[in-house]
Short mmCIF file of C-alpha atoms and ligand atoms in Angstrom, two decimals:
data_model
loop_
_atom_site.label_atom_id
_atom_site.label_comp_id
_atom_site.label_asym_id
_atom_site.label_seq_id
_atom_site.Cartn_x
_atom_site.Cartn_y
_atom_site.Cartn_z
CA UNK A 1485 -2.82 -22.87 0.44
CA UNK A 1486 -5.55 -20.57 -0.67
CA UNK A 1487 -5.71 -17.07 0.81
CA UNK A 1488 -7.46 -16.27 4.58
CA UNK A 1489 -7.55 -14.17 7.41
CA UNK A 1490 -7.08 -15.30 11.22
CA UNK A 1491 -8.32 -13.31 14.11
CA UNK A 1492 -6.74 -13.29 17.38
CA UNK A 1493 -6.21 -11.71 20.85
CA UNK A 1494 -3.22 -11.47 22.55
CA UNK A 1495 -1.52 -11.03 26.16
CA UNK A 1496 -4.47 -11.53 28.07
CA UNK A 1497 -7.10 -9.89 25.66
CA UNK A 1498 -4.71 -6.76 26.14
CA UNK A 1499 -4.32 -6.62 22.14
CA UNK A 1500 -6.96 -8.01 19.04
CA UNK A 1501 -4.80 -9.16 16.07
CA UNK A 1502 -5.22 -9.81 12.49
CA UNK A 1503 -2.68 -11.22 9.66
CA UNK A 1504 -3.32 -12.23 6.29
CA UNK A 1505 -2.69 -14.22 3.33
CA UNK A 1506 -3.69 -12.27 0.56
CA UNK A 1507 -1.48 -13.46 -2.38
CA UNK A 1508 -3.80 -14.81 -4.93
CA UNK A 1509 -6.40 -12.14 -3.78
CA UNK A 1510 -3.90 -9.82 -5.29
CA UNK A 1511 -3.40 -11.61 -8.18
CA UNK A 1512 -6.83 -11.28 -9.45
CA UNK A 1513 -6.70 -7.53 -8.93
CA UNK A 1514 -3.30 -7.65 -10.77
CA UNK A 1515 -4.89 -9.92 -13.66
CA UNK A 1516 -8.27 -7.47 -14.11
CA UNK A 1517 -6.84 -4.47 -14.22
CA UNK A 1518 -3.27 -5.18 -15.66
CA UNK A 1519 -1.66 -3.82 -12.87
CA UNK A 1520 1.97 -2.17 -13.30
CA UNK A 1521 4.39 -3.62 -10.35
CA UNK A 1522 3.88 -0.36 -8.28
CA UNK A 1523 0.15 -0.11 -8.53
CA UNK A 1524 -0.20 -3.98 -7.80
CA UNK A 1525 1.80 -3.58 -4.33
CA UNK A 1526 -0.48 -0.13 -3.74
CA UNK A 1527 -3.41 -1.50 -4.59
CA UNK A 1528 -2.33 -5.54 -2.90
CA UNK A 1529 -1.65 -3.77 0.45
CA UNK A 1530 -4.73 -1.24 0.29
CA UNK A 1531 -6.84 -4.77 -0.30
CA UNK A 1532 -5.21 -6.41 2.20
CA UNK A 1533 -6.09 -4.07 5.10
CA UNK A 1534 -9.52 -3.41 4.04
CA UNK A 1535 -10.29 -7.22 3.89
CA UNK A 1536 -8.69 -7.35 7.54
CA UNK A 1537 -10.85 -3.92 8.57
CA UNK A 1538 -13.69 -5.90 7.61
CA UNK A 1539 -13.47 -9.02 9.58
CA UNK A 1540 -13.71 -6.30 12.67
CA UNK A 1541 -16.88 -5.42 12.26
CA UNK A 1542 -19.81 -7.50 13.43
CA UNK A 1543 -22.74 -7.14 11.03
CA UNK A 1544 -23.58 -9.13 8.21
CA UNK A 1545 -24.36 -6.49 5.80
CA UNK A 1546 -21.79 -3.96 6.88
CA UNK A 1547 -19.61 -2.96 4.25
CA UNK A 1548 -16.15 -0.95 4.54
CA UNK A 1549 -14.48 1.02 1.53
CA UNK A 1550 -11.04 2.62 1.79
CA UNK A 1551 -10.34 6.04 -0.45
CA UNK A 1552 -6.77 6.64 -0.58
CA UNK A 1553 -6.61 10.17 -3.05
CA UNK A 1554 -2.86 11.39 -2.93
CA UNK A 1555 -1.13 13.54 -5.30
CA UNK A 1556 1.24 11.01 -6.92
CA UNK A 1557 0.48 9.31 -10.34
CA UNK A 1558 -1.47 6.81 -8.93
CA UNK A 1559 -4.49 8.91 -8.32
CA UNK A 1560 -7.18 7.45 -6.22
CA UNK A 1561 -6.97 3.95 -5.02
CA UNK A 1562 -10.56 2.60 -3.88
CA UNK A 1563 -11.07 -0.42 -2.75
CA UNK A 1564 -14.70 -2.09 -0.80
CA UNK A 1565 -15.22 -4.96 1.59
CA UNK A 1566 -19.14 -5.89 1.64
CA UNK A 1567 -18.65 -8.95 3.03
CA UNK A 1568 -16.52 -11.03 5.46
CA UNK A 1569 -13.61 -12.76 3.29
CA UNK A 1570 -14.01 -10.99 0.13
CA UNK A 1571 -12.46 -7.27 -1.19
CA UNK A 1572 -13.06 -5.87 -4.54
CA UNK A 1573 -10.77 -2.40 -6.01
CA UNK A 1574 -9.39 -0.51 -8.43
CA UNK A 1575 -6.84 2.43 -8.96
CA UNK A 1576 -6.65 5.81 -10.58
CA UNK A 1577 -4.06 4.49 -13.03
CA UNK A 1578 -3.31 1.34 -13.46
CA UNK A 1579 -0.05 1.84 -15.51
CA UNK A 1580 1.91 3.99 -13.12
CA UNK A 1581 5.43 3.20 -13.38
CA UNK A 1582 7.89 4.44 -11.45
CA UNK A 1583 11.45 2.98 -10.45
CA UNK A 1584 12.44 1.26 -7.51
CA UNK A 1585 13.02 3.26 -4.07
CA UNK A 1586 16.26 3.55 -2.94
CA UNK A 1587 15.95 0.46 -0.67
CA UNK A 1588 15.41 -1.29 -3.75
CA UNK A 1589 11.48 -1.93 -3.41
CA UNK A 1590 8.60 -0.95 -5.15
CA UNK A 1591 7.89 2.63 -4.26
CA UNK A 1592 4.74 2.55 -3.27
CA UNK A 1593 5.33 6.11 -1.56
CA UNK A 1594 6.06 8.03 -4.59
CA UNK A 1595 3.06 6.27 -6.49
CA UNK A 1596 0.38 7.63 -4.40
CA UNK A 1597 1.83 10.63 -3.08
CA UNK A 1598 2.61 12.64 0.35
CA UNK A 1599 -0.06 15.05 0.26
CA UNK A 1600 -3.76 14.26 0.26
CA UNK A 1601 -5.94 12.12 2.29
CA UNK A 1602 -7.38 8.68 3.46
CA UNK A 1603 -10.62 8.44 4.08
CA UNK A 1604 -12.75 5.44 5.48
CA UNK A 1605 -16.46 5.19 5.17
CA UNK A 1606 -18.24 2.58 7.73
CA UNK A 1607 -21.88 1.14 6.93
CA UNK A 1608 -23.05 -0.62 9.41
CA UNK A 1609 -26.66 -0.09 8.27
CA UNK A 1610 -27.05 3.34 10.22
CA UNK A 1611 -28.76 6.14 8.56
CA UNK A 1612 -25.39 7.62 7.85
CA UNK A 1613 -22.35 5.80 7.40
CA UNK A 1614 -19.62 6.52 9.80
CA UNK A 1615 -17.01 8.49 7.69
CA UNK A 1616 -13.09 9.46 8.59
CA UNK A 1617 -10.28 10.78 6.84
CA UNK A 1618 -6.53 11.92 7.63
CA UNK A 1619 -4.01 12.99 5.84
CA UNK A 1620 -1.94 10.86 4.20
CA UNK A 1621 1.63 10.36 6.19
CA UNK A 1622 4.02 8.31 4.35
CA UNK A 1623 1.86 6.98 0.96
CA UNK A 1624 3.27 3.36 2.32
CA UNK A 1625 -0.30 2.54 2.92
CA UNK A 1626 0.91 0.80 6.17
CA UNK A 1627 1.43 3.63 8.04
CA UNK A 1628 -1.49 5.72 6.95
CA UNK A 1629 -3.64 2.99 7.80
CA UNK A 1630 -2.29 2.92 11.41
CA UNK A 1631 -2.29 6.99 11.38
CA UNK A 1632 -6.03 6.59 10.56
CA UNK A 1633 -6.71 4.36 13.52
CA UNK A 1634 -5.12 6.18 15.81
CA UNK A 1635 -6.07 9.51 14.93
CA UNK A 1636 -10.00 8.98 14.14
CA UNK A 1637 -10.54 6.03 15.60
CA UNK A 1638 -8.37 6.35 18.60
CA UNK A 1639 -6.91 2.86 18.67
CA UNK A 1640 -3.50 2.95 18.77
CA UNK A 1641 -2.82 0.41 16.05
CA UNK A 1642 0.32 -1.16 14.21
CA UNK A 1643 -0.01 -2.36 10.80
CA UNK A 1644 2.21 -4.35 8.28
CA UNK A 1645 1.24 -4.79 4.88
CA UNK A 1646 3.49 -6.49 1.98
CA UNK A 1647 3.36 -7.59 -1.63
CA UNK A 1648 6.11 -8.79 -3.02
CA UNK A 1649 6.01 -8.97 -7.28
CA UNK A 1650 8.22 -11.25 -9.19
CA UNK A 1651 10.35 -10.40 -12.17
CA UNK A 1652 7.35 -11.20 -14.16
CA UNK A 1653 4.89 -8.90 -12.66
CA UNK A 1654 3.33 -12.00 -11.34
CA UNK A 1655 2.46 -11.37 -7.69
CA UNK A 1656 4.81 -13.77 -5.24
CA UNK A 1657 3.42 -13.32 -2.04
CA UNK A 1658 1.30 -10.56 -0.10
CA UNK A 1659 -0.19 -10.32 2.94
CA UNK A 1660 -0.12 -8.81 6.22
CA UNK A 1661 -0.93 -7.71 9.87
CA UNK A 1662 -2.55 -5.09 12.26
CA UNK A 1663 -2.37 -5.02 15.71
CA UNK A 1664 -4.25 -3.11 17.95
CA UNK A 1665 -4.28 -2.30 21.96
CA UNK A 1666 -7.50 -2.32 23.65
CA UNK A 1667 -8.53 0.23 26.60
CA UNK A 1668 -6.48 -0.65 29.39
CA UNK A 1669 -3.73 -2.13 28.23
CA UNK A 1670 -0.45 -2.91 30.22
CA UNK A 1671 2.65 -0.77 29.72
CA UNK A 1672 4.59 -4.13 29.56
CA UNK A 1673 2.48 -5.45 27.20
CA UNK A 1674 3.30 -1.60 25.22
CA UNK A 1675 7.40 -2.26 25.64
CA UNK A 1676 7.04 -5.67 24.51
CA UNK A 1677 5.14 -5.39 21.10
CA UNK A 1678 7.01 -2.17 20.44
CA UNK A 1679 10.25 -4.42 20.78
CA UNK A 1680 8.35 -6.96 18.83
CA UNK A 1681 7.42 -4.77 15.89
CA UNK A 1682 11.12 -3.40 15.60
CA UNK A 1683 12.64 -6.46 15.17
CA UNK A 1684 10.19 -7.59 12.44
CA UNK A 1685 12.11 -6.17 9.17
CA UNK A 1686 9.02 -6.61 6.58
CA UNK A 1687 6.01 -8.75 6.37
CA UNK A 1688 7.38 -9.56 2.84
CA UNK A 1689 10.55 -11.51 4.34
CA UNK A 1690 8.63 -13.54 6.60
CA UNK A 1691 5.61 -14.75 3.56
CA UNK A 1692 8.64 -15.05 1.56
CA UNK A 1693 10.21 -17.57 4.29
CA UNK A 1694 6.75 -19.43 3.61
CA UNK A 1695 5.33 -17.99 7.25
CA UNK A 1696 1.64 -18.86 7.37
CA UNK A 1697 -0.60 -15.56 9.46
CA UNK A 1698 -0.37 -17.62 11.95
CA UNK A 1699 3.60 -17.62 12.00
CA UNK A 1700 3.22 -14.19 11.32
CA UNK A 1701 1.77 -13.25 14.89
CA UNK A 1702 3.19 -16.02 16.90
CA UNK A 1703 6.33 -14.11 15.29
CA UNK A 1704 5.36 -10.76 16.80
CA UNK A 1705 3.71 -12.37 20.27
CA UNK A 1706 5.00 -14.91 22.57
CA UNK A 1707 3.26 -17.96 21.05
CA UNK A 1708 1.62 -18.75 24.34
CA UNK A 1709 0.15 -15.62 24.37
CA UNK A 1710 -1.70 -15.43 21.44
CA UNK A 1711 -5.64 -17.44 21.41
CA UNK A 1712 -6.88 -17.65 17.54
CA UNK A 1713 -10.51 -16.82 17.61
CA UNK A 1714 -11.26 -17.42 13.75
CA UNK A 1715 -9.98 -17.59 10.29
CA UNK A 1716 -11.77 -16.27 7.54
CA UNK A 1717 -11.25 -17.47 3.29
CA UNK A 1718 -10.23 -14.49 1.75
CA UNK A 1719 -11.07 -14.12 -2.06
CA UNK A 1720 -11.11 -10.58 -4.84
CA UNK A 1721 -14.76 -10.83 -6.27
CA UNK A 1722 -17.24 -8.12 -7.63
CA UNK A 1723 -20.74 -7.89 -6.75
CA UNK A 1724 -22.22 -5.86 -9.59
CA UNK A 1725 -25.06 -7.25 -11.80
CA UNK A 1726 -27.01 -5.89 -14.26
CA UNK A 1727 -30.05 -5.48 -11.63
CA UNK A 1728 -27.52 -3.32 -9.67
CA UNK A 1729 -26.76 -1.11 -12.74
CA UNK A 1730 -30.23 -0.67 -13.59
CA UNK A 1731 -30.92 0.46 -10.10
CA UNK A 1732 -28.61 2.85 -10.68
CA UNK A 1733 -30.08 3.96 -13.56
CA UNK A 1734 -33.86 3.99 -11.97
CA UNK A 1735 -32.15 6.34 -9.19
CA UNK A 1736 -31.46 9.07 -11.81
CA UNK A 1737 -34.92 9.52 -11.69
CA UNK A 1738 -37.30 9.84 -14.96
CA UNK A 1739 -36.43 13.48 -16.53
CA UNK A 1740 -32.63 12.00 -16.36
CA UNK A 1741 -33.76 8.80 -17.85
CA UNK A 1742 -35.84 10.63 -20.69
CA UNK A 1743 -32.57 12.67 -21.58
CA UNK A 1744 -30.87 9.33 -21.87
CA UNK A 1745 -33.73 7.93 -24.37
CA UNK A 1746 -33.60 10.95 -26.30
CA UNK A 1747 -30.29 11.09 -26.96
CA UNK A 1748 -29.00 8.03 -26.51
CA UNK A 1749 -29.21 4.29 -28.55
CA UNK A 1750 -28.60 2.93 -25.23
CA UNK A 1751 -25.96 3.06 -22.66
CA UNK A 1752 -23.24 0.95 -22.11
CA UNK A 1753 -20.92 0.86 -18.84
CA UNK A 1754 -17.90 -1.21 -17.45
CA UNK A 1755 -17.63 -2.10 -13.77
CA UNK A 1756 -14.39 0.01 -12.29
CA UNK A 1757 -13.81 -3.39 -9.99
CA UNK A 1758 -13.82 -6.07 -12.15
CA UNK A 1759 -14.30 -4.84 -16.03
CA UNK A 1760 -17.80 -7.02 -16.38
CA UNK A 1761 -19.43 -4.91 -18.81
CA UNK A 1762 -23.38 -3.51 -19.06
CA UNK A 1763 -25.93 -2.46 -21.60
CA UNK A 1764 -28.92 -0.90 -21.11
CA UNK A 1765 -31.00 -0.74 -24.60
CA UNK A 1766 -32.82 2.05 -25.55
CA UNK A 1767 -36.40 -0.54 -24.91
CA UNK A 1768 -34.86 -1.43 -21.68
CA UNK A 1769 -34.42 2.53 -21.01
CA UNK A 1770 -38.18 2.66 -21.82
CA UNK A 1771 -39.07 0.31 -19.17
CA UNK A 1772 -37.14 1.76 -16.71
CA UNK A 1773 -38.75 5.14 -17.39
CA UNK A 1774 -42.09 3.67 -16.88
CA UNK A 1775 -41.00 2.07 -13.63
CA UNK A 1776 -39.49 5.61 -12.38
CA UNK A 1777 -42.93 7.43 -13.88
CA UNK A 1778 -44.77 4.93 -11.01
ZN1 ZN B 3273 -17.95 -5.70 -11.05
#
């Protein structure tokens, strides 16, 4: 079973749900940037959510990125949704290792840090992108994600995000949920999910017990409640290109790119989301310049 997202509604259009299967999705992150246990469950949940963030929004080219900058080894975890279905990231340090929490689990926590914030920048082709950022509450990822709906979004959300890493550092499962309430919602449809939620331990145990995201939700709703609207393939892939980088280049403008001729044989860069790397030759540089002089 490869990895996907499924939409939903529940009670009466009284809540929009999503849950995930975002195992091998993971995987791939964990494979390209040699992820440590700890940083693969940071990094597995933070692409998890942002791949479910991005199936909410209704443009084509809209394009979500998560910033997650705590003060714990980690460093920054960054991680971009351009497209429906498929999430790119990386992390500050890739080789944080830390020991296990005192439940026992990965501690995700500790690895990015208490203080510091989340931000989330929304492009949905608007002159300026639509930018908000807490503070970071527990480092889970989970709950700073649902702190960040509620607080600049004002949805009140629940979300459930889990990767669970084998002895190997292979990644078992991952995957997860968010739940939100829409304006107007019923205070029995509040007391149930709240009931709902507690009794859920972790969205690790129920992948674990082979629960597809559809299992997962018709685990937290009544199954008759809940009407699947869509599911999505969900895949890790990088966009960059050479064209992009050289874009990037032309943008420094031509007194920028002259430095660079001058004092460089040509320039050479690797792609923070997927380690493709880029040359530019010093000719190439030339080019460019010409192109920026026009
Ligand atoms: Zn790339």
């Amino acid at each position: 079973m490869g990895d996907y997202i499924v939409k939903a509604t529940a009670y009466e259009d009284n809540v929009l749900t999503f849950a995930a299967l975002s195992k091998d999705t993971v995987n791939r992150a964990k494979e390209i940037h040699s992820l440590t246990p700890t940083a693969c469950a940071a990094l597995g949940r933070s692409l998890t959510a942002v791949a479910m963030m991005r199936t909410m929004m209704k443009g084509e080219k809209d394009k979500v990125t998560l910033v997650i900058k705590g003060d714990g080894p980690i460093g920054s975890i960054v991680v971009v949704s351009n497209f429906p279905g498929i999430v790119k990231g990386y992390v500050g340090n890739p080789f944080v290792d830390l020991p296990l929490s005192e439940k026992g689990k990965l501690d995700v926590g500790r690895a990015v840090g208490k203080k510091g914030y989340v931000t989330v920048i929304k492009d949905i082709g608007l002159k300026e992108p639509y930018i908000g950022t807490v503070e970071i509450q527990t480092g889970e990822i989970g709950d700073d994600i649902a702190y960040y709906f509620y607080t600049s979004e004002q949805i009140p959300s629940a979300v459930g995000l889990g990767v669970l890493v084998g002895k190997e550092g292979d990644v078992l499962t991952a995957g997860g949920f968010i739940l939100q309430l829409l304006p107007g919602v019923k205070e029995e449809v509040i007391l149930k999910l709240e009931k709902a939620i507690g009794q859920i331990t972790s969205v690790t145990d129920l992948l674990r017990q082979g629960k597809t995201p559809e299992d997962i939700l018709t685990s937290i709703f009544e199954e008759e409640e809940v009407k699947f609207l869509e599911k999505i393939p969900l895949k890790y892939e990088c966009d960059c290109s050479q064209e992009r980088f050289e874009s990037a280049i032309l943008a420094l403008g031509k007194e920028e790119i002259q430095k660079l001729i001058k004092e460089e044989q040509g320039i050479e860069t690797v792609c923070h989301f997927c380690g493709k790397k880029y040359f530019i030759t010093r000719e190439r540089l030339e080019e460019l310049l010409k192109e920026a002089e026009n």
